[in-house]
Amino acid sequence: DIQMTQSPASLSASLGETVTIECRASEDIYNGLAWYQQKPGKSPQLLIYNANSLHTGVPSRFSGSGSGTQYSLKINSLQSEDVASYFCQQYYDYPPWTFGGGTKLELK
Amino acid sequence: EVQLVESGGGLVQPGRSLKLSCAASGFTFSNYGMHWIRQAPTKGLEWVASISPSGGSTYYRDSVKGRFTISRDNAKSTLYLQMDSLRSEDTATYYCATDRGAGVMDAWGQGASVTVSS
């Protein structure tokens, strides 16, 4: 099974700041990576797929990048509504589909 | 608008059974693979099971193989998860999700809470 490791586990940032979350796969996943946002008390929502493709309706301040085993999610100009937990997920080799442990983003 | 509504959660004793349902609307259900994903309290996401659009192929994580059964009724646009021999470690919120292709989960339900406790 492919293991997904996210960092940091938690993050505190100010409004307007740029935030980066990292995700490392235990082997090459060839851009088969998605990012999800889960706001408090809500279900997860797809943000990005294929490592860098923005899902319909997702604000352009979100972007994804990376290749091989290393991927990142960047949020430009942090907004209050971005307070959430973020999860990466690999879908290159399955089953099982595997998720990172999550990053909890809070406002400073 | 895509809508997924889970039901059937609740409190159940260890060793007993529970069946979750996920009612889908707003899209052609029979064209999409579907997943169940769970999240234990204050924990991360864990894929549980998946089913192909026709229902002919199913997949399970090792810890639920032989205990959980995923199925679907395309005529009713409904996904199911039959959970038998439940354990305390199955306690979680269970989400159904659509598969846009290869396991990208592009729409999620609101979740159904399952608590396994005596």
mmCIF file of C-alpha atoms in Angstrom:
data_model
loop_
_atom_site.group_PDB
_atom_site.id
_atom_site.type_symbol
_atom_site.label_atom_id
_atom_site.label_comp_id
_atom_site.label_asym_id
_atom_site.label_seq_id
_atom_site.Cartn_x
_atom_site.Cartn_y
_atom_site.Cartn_z
ATOM 1 C CA ASP A 1 0.000 0.000 0.000
ATOM 2 C CA ILE A 2 1.135 3.558 -0.712
ATOM 3 C CA GLN A 3 1.565 5.637 2.448
ATOM 4 C CA MET A 4 0.821 9.366 2.359
ATOM 5 C CA THR A 5 2.539 11.694 4.828
ATOM 6 C CA GLN A 6 1.329 15.274 5.257
ATOM 7 C CA SER A 7 3.091 18.162 6.925
ATOM 8 C CA PRO A 8 2.610 20.111 9.005
ATOM 9 C CA ALA A 9 -0.138 18.491 11.078
ATOM 10 C CA SER A 10 -1.339 21.925 12.121
ATOM 11 C CA LEU A 11 -0.701 25.426 10.920
ATOM 12 C CA SER A 12 -1.561 28.910 12.122
ATOM 13 C CA ALA A 13 -1.521 31.787 9.636
ATOM 14 C CA SER A 14 -2.761 35.363 9.288
ATOM 15 C CA LEU A 15 -5.352 36.710 6.864
ATOM 16 C CA GLY A 16 -3.763 37.569 3.521
ATOM 17 C CA GLU A 17 -0.804 35.280 4.107
ATOM 18 C CA THR A 18 0.336 32.531 1.698
ATOM 19 C CA VAL A 19 0.180 29.009 3.114
ATOM 20 C CA THR A 20 1.786 25.813 1.807
ATOM 21 C CA ILE A 21 0.918 22.251 2.837
ATOM 22 C CA GLU A 22 3.132 19.340 1.829
ATOM 23 C CA CYS A 23 2.269 15.741 1.011
ATOM 24 C CA ARG A 24 4.795 12.981 0.467
ATOM 25 C CA ALA A 25 4.006 9.572 -1.028
ATOM 26 C CA SER A 26 5.950 6.427 -0.145
ATOM 27 C CA GLU A 27 6.528 5.824 -3.865
ATOM 28 C CA ASP A 28 6.024 7.613 -7.159
ATOM 29 C CA ILE A 29 2.309 8.291 -7.723
ATOM 30 C CA TYR A 30 2.686 9.965 -11.131
ATOM 31 C CA ASN A 31 0.478 12.964 -10.281
ATOM 32 C CA GLY A 32 -2.393 10.735 -9.146
ATOM 33 C CA LEU A 33 -3.087 13.066 -6.251
ATOM 34 C CA ALA A 34 -6.121 14.970 -5.006
ATOM 35 C CA TRP A 35 -6.565 17.565 -2.267
ATOM 36 C CA TYR A 36 -9.716 17.905 -0.157
ATOM 37 C CA GLN A 37 -10.895 20.630 2.197
ATOM 38 C CA GLN A 38 -13.008 19.810 5.245
ATOM 39 C CA LYS A 39 -14.489 22.747 7.109
ATOM 40 C CA PRO A 40 -15.434 22.238 10.785
ATOM 41 C CA GLY A 41 -18.506 20.030 11.116
ATOM 42 C CA LYS A 42 -18.812 19.533 7.357
ATOM 43 C CA SER A 43 -18.002 16.815 4.845
ATOM 44 C CA PRO A 44 -14.833 16.934 2.725
ATOM 45 C CA GLN A 45 -14.923 18.761 -0.608
ATOM 46 C CA LEU A 46 -12.666 18.189 -3.618
ATOM 47 C CA LEU A 47 -10.274 21.065 -4.314
ATOM 48 C CA ILE A 48 -7.664 19.738 -6.727
ATOM 49 C CA TYR A 49 -7.115 16.572 -8.762
ATOM 50 C CA ASN A 50 -4.296 15.307 -10.991
ATOM 51 C CA ALA A 51 -1.994 17.207 -8.604
ATOM 52 C CA ASN A 52 -2.644 20.604 -10.193
ATOM 53 C CA SER A 53 -6.151 20.753 -11.757
ATOM 54 C CA LEU A 54 -8.616 22.990 -9.951
ATOM 55 C CA HIS A 55 -12.058 21.437 -9.371
ATOM 56 C CA THR A 56 -15.067 23.362 -10.643
ATOM 57 C CA GLY A 57 -15.955 26.323 -8.473
ATOM 58 C CA VAL A 58 -12.773 26.303 -6.388
ATOM 59 C CA PRO A 59 -11.255 29.794 -5.963
ATOM 60 C CA SER A 60 -8.098 30.469 -7.959
ATOM 61 C CA ARG A 61 -6.149 31.303 -4.780
ATOM 62 C CA PHE A 62 -5.836 27.525 -4.355
ATOM 63 C CA SER A 63 -3.186 25.768 -6.415
ATOM 64 C CA GLY A 64 -1.453 22.408 -6.461
ATOM 65 C CA SER A 65 1.951 21.367 -7.678
ATOM 66 C CA GLY A 66 4.517 18.611 -7.470
ATOM 67 C CA SER A 67 5.582 15.376 -9.075
ATOM 68 C CA GLY A 68 6.959 11.978 -8.205
ATOM 69 C CA THR A 69 6.606 11.551 -4.477
ATOM 70 C CA GLN A 70 6.408 15.219 -3.404
ATOM 71 C CA TYR A 71 3.301 17.409 -3.737
ATOM 72 C CA SER A 72 2.055 20.649 -2.267
ATOM 73 C CA LEU A 73 -1.106 22.694 -1.882
ATOM 74 C CA LYS A 74 -0.714 26.463 -1.816
ATOM 75 C CA ILE A 75 -3.302 28.964 -0.634
ATOM 76 C CA ASN A 76 -2.606 32.545 -1.671
ATOM 77 C CA SER A 77 -4.048 35.476 0.261
ATOM 78 C CA LEU A 78 -5.606 33.401 3.055
ATOM 79 C CA GLN A 79 -9.281 34.144 3.739
ATOM 80 C CA SER A 80 -11.269 33.431 6.909
ATOM 81 C CA GLU A 81 -13.362 30.858 5.036
ATOM 82 C CA ASP A 82 -10.199 28.827 4.379
ATOM 83 C CA VAL A 83 -10.064 27.719 8.025
ATOM 84 C CA ALA A 84 -10.387 23.969 7.621
ATOM 85 C CA SER A 85 -8.547 20.677 7.589
ATOM 86 C CA TYR A 86 -6.871 19.673 4.350
ATOM 87 C CA PHE A 87 -6.208 16.116 3.187
ATOM 88 C CA CYS A 88 -4.218 14.721 0.301
ATOM 89 C CA GLN A 89 -5.202 11.406 -1.325
ATOM 90 C CA GLN A 90 -3.424 9.195 -3.836
ATOM 91 C CA TYR A 91 -5.320 7.351 -6.554
ATOM 92 C CA TYR A 92 -2.397 6.090 -8.644
ATOM 93 C CA ASP A 93 -2.288 2.617 -7.093
ATOM 94 C CA TYR A 94 -5.433 1.144 -5.620
ATOM 95 C CA PRO A 95 -7.027 -0.425 -3.758
ATOM 96 C CA PRO A 96 -6.584 0.884 -1.204
ATOM 97 C CA TRP A 97 -7.026 4.569 -1.958
ATOM 98 C CA THR A 98 -5.029 6.267 0.791
ATOM 99 C CA PHE A 99 -5.187 9.652 2.471
ATOM 100 C CA GLY A 100 -2.648 11.760 4.288
ATOM 101 C CA GLY A 101 -3.172 12.380 7.978
ATOM 102 C CA GLY A 102 -4.478 15.898 7.412
ATOM 103 C CA THR A 103 -3.397 19.463 8.129
ATOM 104 C CA LYS A 104 -5.500 21.646 10.391
ATOM 105 C CA LEU A 105 -5.314 25.298 9.325
ATOM 106 C CA GLU A 106 -6.254 27.976 11.824
ATOM 107 C CA LEU A 107 -6.121 31.759 11.860
ATOM 108 C CA LYS A 108 -3.431 33.467 13.865
ATOM 109 C CA GLU B 1 -27.163 19.645 -8.343
ATOM 110 C CA VAL B 2 -25.494 16.463 -7.092
ATOM 111 C CA GLN B 3 -26.931 15.359 -3.773
ATOM 112 C CA LEU B 4 -25.911 12.393 -1.610
ATOM 113 C CA VAL B 5 -27.851 11.690 1.582
ATOM 114 C CA GLU B 6 -26.674 8.996 3.982
ATOM 115 C CA SER B 7 -28.959 7.305 6.483
ATOM 116 C CA GLY B 8 -29.016 4.293 8.773
ATOM 117 C CA GLY B 9 -26.382 5.266 11.304
ATOM 118 C CA GLY B 10 -26.753 4.859 15.033
ATOM 119 C CA LEU B 11 -25.558 3.189 18.214
ATOM 120 C CA VAL B 12 -24.972 -0.556 17.982
ATOM 121 C CA GLN B 13 -23.416 -3.167 20.263
ATOM 122 C CA PRO B 14 -20.191 -4.916 19.305
ATOM 123 C CA GLY B 15 -20.833 -7.948 17.120
ATOM 124 C CA ARG B 16 -24.145 -6.627 15.802
ATOM 125 C CA SER B 17 -25.035 -5.363 12.324
ATOM 126 C CA LEU B 18 -26.030 -2.084 10.710
ATOM 127 C CA LYS B 19 -26.878 -1.113 7.138
ATOM 128 C CA LEU B 20 -26.122 2.329 5.750
ATOM 129 C CA SER B 21 -27.852 3.803 2.721
ATOM 130 C CA CYS B 22 -26.813 6.656 0.451
ATOM 131 C CA ALA B 23 -29.572 8.148 -1.702
ATOM 132 C CA ALA B 24 -28.222 9.890 -4.800
ATOM 133 C CA SER B 25 -29.840 12.531 -6.988
ATOM 134 C CA GLY B 26 -28.883 15.190 -9.518
ATOM 135 C CA PHE B 27 -26.775 12.904 -11.724
ATOM 136 C CA THR B 28 -26.969 9.598 -13.586
ATOM 137 C CA PHE B 29 -26.126 7.291 -10.679
ATOM 138 C CA SER B 30 -25.593 4.210 -12.843
ATOM 139 C CA ASN B 31 -22.681 5.890 -14.673
ATOM 140 C CA TYR B 32 -20.497 6.387 -11.598
ATOM 141 C CA GLY B 33 -18.402 4.300 -9.295
ATOM 142 C CA MET B 34 -19.058 4.974 -5.639
ATOM 143 C CA HIS B 35 -17.058 4.894 -2.404
ATOM 144 C CA TRP B 36 -17.597 4.675 1.327
ATOM 145 C CA ILE B 37 -15.041 6.604 3.390
ATOM 146 C CA ARG B 38 -15.024 6.871 7.173
ATOM 147 C CA GLN B 39 -13.614 9.270 9.729
ATOM 148 C CA ALA B 40 -13.186 8.285 13.364
ATOM 149 C CA PRO B 41 -13.781 11.103 15.892
ATOM 150 C CA THR B 42 -11.067 13.775 15.562
ATOM 151 C CA LYS B 43 -9.159 11.552 13.117
ATOM 152 C CA GLY B 44 -8.357 11.528 9.420
ATOM 153 C CA LEU B 45 -10.100 9.997 6.419
ATOM 154 C CA GLU B 46 -10.002 6.264 5.735
ATOM 155 C CA TRP B 47 -11.267 4.614 2.572
ATOM 156 C CA VAL B 48 -13.571 1.673 3.358
ATOM 157 C CA ALA B 49 -15.079 0.198 0.191
ATOM 158 C CA SER B 50 -15.834 0.913 -3.454
ATOM 159 C CA ILE B 51 -18.138 -0.387 -6.157
ATOM 160 C CA SER B 52 -18.104 -0.076 -9.956
ATOM 161 C CA PRO B 53 -20.984 1.587 -11.843
ATOM 162 C CA SER B 54 -22.625 -1.747 -12.672
ATOM 163 C CA GLY B 55 -21.942 -3.232 -9.252
ATOM 164 C CA GLY B 56 -19.926 -6.014 -10.827
ATOM 165 C CA SER B 57 -16.677 -5.072 -9.081
ATOM 166 C CA THR B 58 -16.215 -4.332 -5.403
ATOM 167 C CA TYR B 59 -13.186 -3.462 -3.293
ATOM 168 C CA TYR B 60 -12.618 -3.400 0.475
ATOM 169 C CA ARG B 61 -9.943 -2.357 2.897
ATOM 170 C CA ASP B 62 -8.403 -5.327 4.631
ATOM 171 C CA SER B 63 -9.836 -4.553 8.073
ATOM 172 C CA VAL B 64 -13.448 -4.819 6.833
ATOM 173 C CA LYS B 65 -13.119 -7.673 4.336
ATOM 174 C CA GLY B 66 -15.539 -10.455 5.188
ATOM 175 C CA ARG B 67 -17.532 -8.180 7.529
ATOM 176 C CA PHE B 68 -18.753 -5.327 5.291
ATOM 177 C CA THR B 69 -20.599 -5.595 1.978
ATOM 178 C CA ILE B 70 -20.999 -2.725 -0.467
ATOM 179 C CA SER B 71 -23.856 -2.879 -2.960
ATOM 180 C CA ARG B 72 -26.003 -0.620 -5.099
ATOM 181 C CA ASP B 73 -29.458 -0.455 -6.625
ATOM 182 C CA ASN B 74 -29.178 1.604 -9.796
ATOM 183 C CA ALA B 75 -32.951 1.595 -10.293
ATOM 184 C CA LYS B 76 -33.294 3.326 -6.924
ATOM 185 C CA SER B 77 -30.101 5.425 -7.254
ATOM 186 C CA THR B 78 -29.026 4.134 -3.869
ATOM 187 C CA LEU B 79 -25.726 2.867 -2.470
ATOM 188 C CA TYR B 80 -25.550 0.562 0.544
ATOM 189 C CA LEU B 81 -23.034 -0.610 3.109
ATOM 190 C CA GLN B 82 -23.981 -3.692 5.110
ATOM 191 C CA MET B 83 -21.801 -3.813 8.210
ATOM 192 C CA ASP B 84 -21.703 -7.080 10.170
ATOM 193 C CA SER B 85 -19.674 -8.175 13.208
ATOM 194 C CA LEU B 86 -19.111 -4.562 14.141
ATOM 195 C CA ARG B 87 -16.179 -3.641 16.379
ATOM 196 C CA SER B 88 -15.467 -0.598 18.502
ATOM 197 C CA GLU B 89 -12.816 0.471 15.983
ATOM 198 C CA ASP B 90 -15.554 0.816 13.337
ATOM 199 C CA THR B 91 -16.924 3.810 15.256
ATOM 200 C CA ALA B 92 -16.827 6.713 12.802
ATOM 201 C CA THR B 93 -18.759 9.016 10.544
ATOM 202 C CA TYR B 94 -19.322 7.214 7.252
ATOM 203 C CA TYR B 95 -19.440 9.232 4.034
ATOM 204 C CA CYS B 96 -20.506 8.111 0.588
ATOM 205 C CA ALA B 97 -18.787 9.767 -2.353
ATOM 206 C CA THR B 98 -18.948 9.708 -6.136
ATOM 207 C CA ASP B 99 -15.939 8.723 -8.227
ATOM 208 C CA ARG B 100 -15.192 11.085 -11.130
ATOM 209 C CA GLY B 101 -12.633 8.652 -12.404
ATOM 210 C CA ALA B 102 -9.814 6.511 -10.973
ATOM 211 C CA GLY B 103 -10.765 7.327 -7.401
ATOM 212 C CA VAL B 104 -11.082 11.099 -7.367
ATOM 213 C CA MET B 105 -13.982 11.638 -4.974
ATOM 214 C CA ASP B 106 -15.759 14.677 -6.319
ATOM 215 C CA ALA B 107 -19.004 14.773 -4.343
ATOM 216 C CA TRP B 108 -19.591 13.723 -0.738
ATOM 217 C CA GLY B 109 -22.638 13.194 1.408
ATOM 218 C CA GLN B 110 -23.119 14.802 4.804
ATOM 219 C CA GLY B 111 -22.149 11.618 6.642
ATOM 220 C CA ALA B 112 -23.812 9.048 8.900
ATOM 221 C CA SER B 113 -22.548 8.517 12.434
ATOM 222 C CA VAL B 114 -21.941 4.951 13.601
ATOM 223 C CA THR B 115 -21.064 4.229 17.223
ATOM 224 C CA VAL B 116 -20.157 0.701 18.256
ATOM 225 C CA SER B 117 -20.345 0.371 22.018
ATOM 226 C CA SER B 118 -21.887 -1.815 24.691
#
